[in-house]
Short mmCIF file of C-alpha atoms in Angstrom, two decimals:
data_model
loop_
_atom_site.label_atom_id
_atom_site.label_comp_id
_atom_site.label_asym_id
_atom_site.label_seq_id
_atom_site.Cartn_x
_atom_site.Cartn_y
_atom_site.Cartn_z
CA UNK A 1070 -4.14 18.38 -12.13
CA UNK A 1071 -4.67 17.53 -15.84
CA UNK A 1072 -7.71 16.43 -16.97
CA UNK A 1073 -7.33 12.44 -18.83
CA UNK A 1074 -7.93 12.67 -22.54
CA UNK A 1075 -9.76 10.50 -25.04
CA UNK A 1076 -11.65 7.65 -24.28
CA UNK A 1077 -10.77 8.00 -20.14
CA UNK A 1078 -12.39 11.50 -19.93
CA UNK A 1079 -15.38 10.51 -21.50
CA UNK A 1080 -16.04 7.64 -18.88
CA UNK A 1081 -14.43 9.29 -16.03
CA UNK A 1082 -16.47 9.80 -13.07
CA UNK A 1083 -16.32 12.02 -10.10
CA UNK A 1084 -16.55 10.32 -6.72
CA UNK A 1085 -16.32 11.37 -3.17
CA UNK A 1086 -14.99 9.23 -0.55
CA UNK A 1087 -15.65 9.77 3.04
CA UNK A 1088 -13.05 7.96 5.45
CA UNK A 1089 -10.61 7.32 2.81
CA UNK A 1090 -7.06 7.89 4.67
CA UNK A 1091 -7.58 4.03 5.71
CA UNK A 1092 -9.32 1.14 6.14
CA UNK A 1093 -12.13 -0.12 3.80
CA UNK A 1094 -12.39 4.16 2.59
CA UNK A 1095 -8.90 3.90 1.66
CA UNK A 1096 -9.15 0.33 -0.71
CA UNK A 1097 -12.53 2.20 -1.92
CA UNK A 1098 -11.15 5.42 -3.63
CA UNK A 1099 -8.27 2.90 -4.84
CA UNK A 1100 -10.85 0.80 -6.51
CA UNK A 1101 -12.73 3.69 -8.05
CA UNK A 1102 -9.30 4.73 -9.38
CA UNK A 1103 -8.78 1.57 -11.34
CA UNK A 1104 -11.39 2.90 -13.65
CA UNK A 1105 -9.97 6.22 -14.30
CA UNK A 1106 -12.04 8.24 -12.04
CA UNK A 1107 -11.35 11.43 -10.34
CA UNK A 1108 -11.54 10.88 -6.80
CA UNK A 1109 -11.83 13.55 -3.74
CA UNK A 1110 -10.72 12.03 -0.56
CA UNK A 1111 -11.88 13.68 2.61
CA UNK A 1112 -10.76 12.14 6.04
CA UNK A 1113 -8.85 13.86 9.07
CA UNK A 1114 -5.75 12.78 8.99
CA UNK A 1115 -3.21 14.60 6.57
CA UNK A 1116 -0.77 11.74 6.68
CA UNK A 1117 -3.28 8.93 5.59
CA UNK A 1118 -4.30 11.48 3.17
CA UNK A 1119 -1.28 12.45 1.56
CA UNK A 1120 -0.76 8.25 1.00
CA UNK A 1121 -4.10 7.25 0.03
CA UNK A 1122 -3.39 10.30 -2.58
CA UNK A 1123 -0.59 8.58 -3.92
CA UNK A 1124 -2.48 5.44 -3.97
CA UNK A 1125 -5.01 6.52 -5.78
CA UNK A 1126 -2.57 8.58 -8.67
CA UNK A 1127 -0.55 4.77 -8.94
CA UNK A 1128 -3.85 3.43 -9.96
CA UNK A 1129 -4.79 5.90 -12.58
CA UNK A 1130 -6.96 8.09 -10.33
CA UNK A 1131 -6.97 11.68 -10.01
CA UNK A 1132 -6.78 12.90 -6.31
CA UNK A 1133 -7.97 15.43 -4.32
CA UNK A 1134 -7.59 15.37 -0.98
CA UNK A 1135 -9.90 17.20 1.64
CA UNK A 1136 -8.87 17.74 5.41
CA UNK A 1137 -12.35 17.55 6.97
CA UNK A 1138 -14.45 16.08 9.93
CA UNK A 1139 -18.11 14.75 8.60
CA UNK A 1140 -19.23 15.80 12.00
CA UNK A 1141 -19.47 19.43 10.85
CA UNK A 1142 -21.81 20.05 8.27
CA UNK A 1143 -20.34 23.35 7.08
CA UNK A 1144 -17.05 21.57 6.50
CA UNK A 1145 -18.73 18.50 4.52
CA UNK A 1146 -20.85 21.25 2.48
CA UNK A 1147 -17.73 23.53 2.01
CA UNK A 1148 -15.73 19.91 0.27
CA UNK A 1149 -18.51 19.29 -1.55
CA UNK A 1150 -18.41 22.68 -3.55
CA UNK A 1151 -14.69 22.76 -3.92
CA UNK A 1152 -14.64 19.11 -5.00
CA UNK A 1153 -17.09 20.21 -7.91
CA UNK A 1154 -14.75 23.42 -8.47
CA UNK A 1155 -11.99 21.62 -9.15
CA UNK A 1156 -12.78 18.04 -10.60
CA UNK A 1157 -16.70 18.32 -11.85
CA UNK A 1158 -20.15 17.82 -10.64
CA UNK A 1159 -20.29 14.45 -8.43
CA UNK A 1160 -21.64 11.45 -10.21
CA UNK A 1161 -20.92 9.32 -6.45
CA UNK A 1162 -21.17 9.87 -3.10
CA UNK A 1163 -19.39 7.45 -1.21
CA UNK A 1164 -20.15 7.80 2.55
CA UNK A 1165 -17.64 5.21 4.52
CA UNK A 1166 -16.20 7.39 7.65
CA UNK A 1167 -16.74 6.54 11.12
CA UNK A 1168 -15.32 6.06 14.90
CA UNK A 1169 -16.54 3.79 17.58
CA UNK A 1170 -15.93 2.86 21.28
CA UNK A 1171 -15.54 -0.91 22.21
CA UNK A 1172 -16.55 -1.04 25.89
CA UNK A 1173 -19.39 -2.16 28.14
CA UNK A 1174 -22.66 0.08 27.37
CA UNK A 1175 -22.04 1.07 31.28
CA UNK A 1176 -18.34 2.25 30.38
CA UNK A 1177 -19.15 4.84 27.51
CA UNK A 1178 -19.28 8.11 28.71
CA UNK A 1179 -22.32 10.35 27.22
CA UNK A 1180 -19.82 12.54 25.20
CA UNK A 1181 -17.77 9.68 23.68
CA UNK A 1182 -21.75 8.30 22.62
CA UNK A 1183 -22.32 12.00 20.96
CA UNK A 1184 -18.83 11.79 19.40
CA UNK A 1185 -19.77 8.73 17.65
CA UNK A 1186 -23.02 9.34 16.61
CA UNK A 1187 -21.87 12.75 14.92
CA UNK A 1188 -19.42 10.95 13.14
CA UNK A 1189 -20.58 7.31 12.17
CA UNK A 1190 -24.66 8.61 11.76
CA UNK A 1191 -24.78 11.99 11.03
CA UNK A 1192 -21.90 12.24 8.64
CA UNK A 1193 -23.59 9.65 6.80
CA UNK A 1194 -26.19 12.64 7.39
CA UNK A 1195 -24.60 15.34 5.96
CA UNK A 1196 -22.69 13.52 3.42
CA UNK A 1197 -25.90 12.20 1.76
CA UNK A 1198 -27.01 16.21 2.48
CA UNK A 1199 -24.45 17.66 0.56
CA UNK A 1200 -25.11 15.10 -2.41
CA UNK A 1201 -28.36 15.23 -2.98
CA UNK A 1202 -28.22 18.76 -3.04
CA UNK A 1203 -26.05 18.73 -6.44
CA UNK A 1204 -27.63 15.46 -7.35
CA UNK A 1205 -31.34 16.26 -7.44
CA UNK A 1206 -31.19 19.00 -9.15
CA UNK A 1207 -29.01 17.66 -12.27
CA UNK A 1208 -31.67 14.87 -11.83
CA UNK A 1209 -28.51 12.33 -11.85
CA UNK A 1210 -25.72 10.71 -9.21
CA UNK A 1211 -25.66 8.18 -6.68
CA UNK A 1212 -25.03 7.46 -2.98
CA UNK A 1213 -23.77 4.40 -1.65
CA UNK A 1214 -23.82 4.16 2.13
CA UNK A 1215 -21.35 1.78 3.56
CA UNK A 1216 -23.69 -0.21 5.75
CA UNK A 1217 -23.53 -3.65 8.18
CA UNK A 1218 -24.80 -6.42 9.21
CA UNK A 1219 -24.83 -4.80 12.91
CA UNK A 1220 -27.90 -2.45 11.39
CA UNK A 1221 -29.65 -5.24 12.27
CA UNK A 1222 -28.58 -7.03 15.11
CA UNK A 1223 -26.86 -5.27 18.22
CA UNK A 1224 -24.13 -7.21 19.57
CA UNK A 1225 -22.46 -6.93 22.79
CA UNK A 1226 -19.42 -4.31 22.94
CA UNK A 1227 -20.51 -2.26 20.36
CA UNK A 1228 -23.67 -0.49 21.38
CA UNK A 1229 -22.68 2.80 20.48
CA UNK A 1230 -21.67 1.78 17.27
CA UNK A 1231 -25.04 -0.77 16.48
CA UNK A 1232 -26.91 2.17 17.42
CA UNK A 1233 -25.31 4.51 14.50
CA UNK A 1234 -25.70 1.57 11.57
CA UNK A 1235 -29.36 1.16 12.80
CA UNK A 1236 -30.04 4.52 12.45
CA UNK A 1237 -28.41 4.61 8.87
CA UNK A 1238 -30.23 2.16 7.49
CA UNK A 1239 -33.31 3.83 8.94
CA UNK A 1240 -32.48 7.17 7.54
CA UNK A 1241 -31.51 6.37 3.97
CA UNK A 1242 -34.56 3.53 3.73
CA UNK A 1243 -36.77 6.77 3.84
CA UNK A 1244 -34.50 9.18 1.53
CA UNK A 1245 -35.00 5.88 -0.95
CA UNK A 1246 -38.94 5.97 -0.81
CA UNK A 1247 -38.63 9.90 -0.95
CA UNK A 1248 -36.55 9.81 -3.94
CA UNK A 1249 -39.19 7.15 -5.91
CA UNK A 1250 -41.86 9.54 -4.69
CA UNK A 1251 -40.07 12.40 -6.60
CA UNK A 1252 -39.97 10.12 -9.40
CA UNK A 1253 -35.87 10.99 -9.32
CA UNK A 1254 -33.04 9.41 -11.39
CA UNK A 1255 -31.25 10.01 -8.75
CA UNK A 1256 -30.34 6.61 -6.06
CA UNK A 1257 -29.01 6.19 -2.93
CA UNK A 1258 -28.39 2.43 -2.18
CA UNK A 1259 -27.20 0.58 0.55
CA UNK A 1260 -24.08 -2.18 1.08
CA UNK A 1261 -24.16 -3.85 4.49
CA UNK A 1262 -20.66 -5.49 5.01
CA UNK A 1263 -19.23 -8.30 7.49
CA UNK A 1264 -16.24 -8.32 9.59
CA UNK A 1265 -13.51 -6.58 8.03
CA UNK A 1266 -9.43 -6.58 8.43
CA UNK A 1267 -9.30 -2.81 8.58
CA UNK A 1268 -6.95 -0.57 11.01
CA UNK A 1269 -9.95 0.48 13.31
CA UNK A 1270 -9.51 -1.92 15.46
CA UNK A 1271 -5.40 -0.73 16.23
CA UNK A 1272 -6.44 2.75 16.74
CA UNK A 1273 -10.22 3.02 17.73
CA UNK A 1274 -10.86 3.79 21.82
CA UNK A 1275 -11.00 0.61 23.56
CA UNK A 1276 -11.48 -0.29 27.24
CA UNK A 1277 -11.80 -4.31 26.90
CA UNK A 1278 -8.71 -5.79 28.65
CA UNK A 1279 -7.32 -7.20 25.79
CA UNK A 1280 -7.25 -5.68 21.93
CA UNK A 1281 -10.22 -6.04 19.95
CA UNK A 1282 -10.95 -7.35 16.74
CA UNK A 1283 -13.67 -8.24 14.16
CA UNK A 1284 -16.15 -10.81 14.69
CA UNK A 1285 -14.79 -14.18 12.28
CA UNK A 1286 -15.13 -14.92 9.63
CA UNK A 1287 -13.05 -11.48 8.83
CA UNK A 1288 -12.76 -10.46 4.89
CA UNK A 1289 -9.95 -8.02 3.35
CA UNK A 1290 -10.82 -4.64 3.15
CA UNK A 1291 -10.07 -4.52 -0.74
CA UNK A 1292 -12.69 -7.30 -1.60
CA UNK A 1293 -15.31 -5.08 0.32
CA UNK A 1294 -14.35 -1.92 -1.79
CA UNK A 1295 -14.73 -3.94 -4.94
CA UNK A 1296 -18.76 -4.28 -3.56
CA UNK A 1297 -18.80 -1.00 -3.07
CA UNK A 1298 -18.08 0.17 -6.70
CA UNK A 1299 -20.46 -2.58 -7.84
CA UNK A 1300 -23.34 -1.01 -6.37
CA UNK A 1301 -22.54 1.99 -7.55
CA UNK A 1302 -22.48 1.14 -10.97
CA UNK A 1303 -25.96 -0.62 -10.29
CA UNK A 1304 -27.04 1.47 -8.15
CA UNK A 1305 -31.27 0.51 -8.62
CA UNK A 1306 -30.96 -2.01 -5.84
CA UNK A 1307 -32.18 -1.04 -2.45
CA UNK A 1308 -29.61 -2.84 -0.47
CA UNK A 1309 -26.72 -5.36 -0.91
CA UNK A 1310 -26.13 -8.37 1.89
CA UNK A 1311 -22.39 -8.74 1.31
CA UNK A 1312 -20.97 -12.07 2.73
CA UNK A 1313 -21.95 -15.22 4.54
CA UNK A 1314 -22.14 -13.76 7.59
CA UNK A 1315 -24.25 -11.15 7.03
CA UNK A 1316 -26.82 -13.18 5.35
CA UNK A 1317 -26.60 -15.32 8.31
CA UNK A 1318 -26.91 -12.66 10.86
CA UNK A 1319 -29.81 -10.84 9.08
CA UNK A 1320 -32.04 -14.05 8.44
CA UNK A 1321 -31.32 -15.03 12.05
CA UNK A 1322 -32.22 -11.33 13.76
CA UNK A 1323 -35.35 -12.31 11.70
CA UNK A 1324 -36.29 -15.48 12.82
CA UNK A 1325 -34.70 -16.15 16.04
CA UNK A 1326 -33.69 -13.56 17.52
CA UNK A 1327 -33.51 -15.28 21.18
CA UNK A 1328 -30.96 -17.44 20.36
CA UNK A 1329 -29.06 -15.06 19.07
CA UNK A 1330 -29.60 -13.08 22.52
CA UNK A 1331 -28.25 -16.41 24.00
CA UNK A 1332 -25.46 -17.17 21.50
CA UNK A 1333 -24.18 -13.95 21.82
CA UNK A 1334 -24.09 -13.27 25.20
CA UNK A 1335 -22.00 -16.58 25.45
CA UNK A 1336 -19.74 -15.90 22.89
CA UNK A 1337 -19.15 -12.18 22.05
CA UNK A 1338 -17.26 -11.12 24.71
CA UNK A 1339 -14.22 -13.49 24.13
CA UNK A 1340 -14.45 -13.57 20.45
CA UNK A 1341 -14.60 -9.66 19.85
CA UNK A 1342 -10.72 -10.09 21.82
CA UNK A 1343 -7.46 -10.74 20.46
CA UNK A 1344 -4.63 -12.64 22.54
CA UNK A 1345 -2.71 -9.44 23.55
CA UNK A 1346 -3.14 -6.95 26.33
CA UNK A 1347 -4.53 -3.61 25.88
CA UNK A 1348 -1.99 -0.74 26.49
CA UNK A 1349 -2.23 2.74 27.82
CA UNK A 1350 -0.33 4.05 24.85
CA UNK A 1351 -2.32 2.55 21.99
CA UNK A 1352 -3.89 5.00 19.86
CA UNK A 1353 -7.21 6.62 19.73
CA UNK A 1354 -8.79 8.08 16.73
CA UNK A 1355 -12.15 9.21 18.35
CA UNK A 1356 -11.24 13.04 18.65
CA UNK A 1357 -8.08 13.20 17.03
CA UNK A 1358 -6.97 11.54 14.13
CA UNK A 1359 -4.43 8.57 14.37
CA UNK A 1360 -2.58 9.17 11.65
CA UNK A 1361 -2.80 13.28 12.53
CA UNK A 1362 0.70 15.04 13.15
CA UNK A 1363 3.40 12.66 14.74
CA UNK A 1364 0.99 9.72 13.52
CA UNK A 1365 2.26 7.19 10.59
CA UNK A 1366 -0.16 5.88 7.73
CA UNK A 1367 -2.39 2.80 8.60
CA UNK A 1368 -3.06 2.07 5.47
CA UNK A 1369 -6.08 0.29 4.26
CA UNK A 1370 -5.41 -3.32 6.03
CA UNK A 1371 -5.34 -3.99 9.88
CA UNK A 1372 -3.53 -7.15 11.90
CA UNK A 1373 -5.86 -9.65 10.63
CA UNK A 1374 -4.46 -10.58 6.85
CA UNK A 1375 -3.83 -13.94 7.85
CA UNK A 1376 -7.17 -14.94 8.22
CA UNK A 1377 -8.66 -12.34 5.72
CA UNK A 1378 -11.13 -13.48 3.12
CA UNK A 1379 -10.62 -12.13 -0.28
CA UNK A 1380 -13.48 -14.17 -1.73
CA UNK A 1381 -16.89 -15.44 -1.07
CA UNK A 1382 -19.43 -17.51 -3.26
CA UNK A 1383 -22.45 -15.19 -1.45
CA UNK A 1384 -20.90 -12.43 -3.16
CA UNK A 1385 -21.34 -13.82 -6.68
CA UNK A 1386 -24.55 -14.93 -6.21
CA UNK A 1387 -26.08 -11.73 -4.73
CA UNK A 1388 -24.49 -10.13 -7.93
CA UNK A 1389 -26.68 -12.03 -10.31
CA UNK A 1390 -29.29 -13.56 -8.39
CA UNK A 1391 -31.34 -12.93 -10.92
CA UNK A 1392 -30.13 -15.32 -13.30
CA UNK A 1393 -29.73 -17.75 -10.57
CA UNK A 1394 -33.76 -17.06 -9.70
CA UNK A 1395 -34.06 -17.98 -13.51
CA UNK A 1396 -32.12 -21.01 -13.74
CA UNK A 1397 -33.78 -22.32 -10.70
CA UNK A 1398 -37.27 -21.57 -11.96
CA UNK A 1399 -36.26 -23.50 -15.32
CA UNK A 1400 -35.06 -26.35 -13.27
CA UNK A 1401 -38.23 -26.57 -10.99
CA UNK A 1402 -40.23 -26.51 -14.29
CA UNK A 1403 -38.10 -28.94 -16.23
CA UNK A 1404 -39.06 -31.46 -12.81
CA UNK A 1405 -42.42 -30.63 -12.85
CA UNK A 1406 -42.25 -31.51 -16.61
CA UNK A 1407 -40.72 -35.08 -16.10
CA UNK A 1408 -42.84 -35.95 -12.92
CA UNK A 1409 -45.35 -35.41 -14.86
CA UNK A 1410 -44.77 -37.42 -17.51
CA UNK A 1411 -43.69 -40.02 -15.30
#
């Protein structure tokens, strides 16, 4: 495709996207688009491909898209080098794919909890693999991993998939301190995200009697993506806490993590379940893709617009929190000052 001219190729980056034929992937290469960049999308499934290609173009994007599973880390490696063949060495990593099980711990099979794991931990694995290869030794580029506040508190139903964000936020938390170390201008940083209104939870496997969905307050999958390219452009921070709820599940897996045991185990079960019956025939994206041959495109939104959140005051102050530390500090003094004097 042609290259943009002028003033767009100059600040044109190159970003990867993992999981970008839906959900928040898809509303995350369209956001990096916005701004001109070339984006490769790699996902399974050709049809949410082809349209999240087409997404991306409307936007002002360059596509490429990538048929590949992040489980295999020949195929991730293999779409790294063609991505910087045909668009340019990769100024972002975006690591977003993943599958999950909602079920009873007891009713997940051993292979569906290696499935998962190879896809939701270690392609965050190889993805960050293949980066940092290109990245270190240019001495430039960043990672963003697509994190959540399940990383640090397991809830009920989603073991398998609690187990993988724990084990991402482990795994990149010691890539960051290797990275300082090195003394590297190279960054990997970390987004941890709420519920979200995406299409995982029309295809992914489920064996709850009724349909699952997101744990309220749920926000739209485009307000996410807009966090995402945030921390890429300031990409120095550690770790982003992005909403309400995740503030509010973090501080309270800190300090009282009992009554969370308690709360959860009261509430989870009925509130991680929709109103409608689960069928035989709904699909499964766990070891084929959804939106594969015969499939139709999901798109980046799920069922749950209705009650999406494209907004959230956390958001704005975690964005310049340190001008709000400031303000407050002036404010504290300025008391000080007048009690003082009083």
């Amino acid at each position: 495709m042609p290259e943009p001219a002028g003033e767009a190729a100059t600040h044109r980056k190159v970003v990867v996207v993992t999981g970008a034929s839906g959900g928040i992937g898809r509303a995350t290469a369209v956001a990096f688009a916005r701004r001109g960049d070339a984006v490769a999308l790699l996902a399974r499934g050709e049809t949410g491909l082809a349209a999240a290609a087409a997404d991306v173009r409307t936007a002002g994007g360059t596509p490429l898209t990538i048929s590949v599973d992040v489980s295999d880390a020949g195929a991730v490696e293999a779409a790294a080098d063609r991505v910087e063949a045909e668009l340019g060495p990769i100024d972002v990593w975006c690591n977003v794919a993943f599958s999950t099980v909602f079920a009873p711990f007891a009713e997940i099979s051993a292979a569906e909890w290696r499935r998962v794991t190879e896809v939701t931990y270690l392609g965050f694995v190889h993805g960050t693999m293949a980066a940092l290869r290109r990245m270190r030794a240019r001495d430039r580029g960043t990672v963003v991993q697509t994190g959540s506040a399940l990383a640090y508190r397991g809830i009920p139903l989603q073991s398998v998939y609690c187990g993988a964000k724990h084990a991402i936020k482990g795994f990149t938390e010691a890539v960051q301190t290797e990275l300082r170390h090195d003394g590297s201008n190279v960054h990997v940083t970390l987004v941890d995200l709420p519920g979200v209104n995406t299409p995982q939870f029309d295809w992914v496997l489920n064996r709850l009697p009724k349909r699952p969905q997101p744990v309220a307050p749920v926000y739209q999958p485009e307000f996410m993506a807009q966090t995402l390219v945030h921390a890429s452009e300031h990409p120095r921070r550690r770790a982003w806490w992005i909403g309400i709820p995740t503030v509010y599940t973090i501080l309270g897996s800190r300090f009282a993590p009992q009554f969370l045991d308690r709360y959860l185990a009261r509430t989870s079960y009925r509130g991680q379940q929709r109103g409608q019956d689960a069928r035989p025939d709904d699909p499964v994206n766990l070891w084929e893709p959804a939106d594969g041959p015969g499939g139709h495109d999901f798109g980046p939104r799920g069922s749950f617009s209705g009650r999406a959140w494209s907004s959230d005051p956390q958001v704005w102050a975690g964005r310049h929190h340190g001008a709000l530390a400031a303000v407050g500090a002036g404010l504290a003094a300025a008391g000080v000052a007048l009690w003082r004097r009083a």
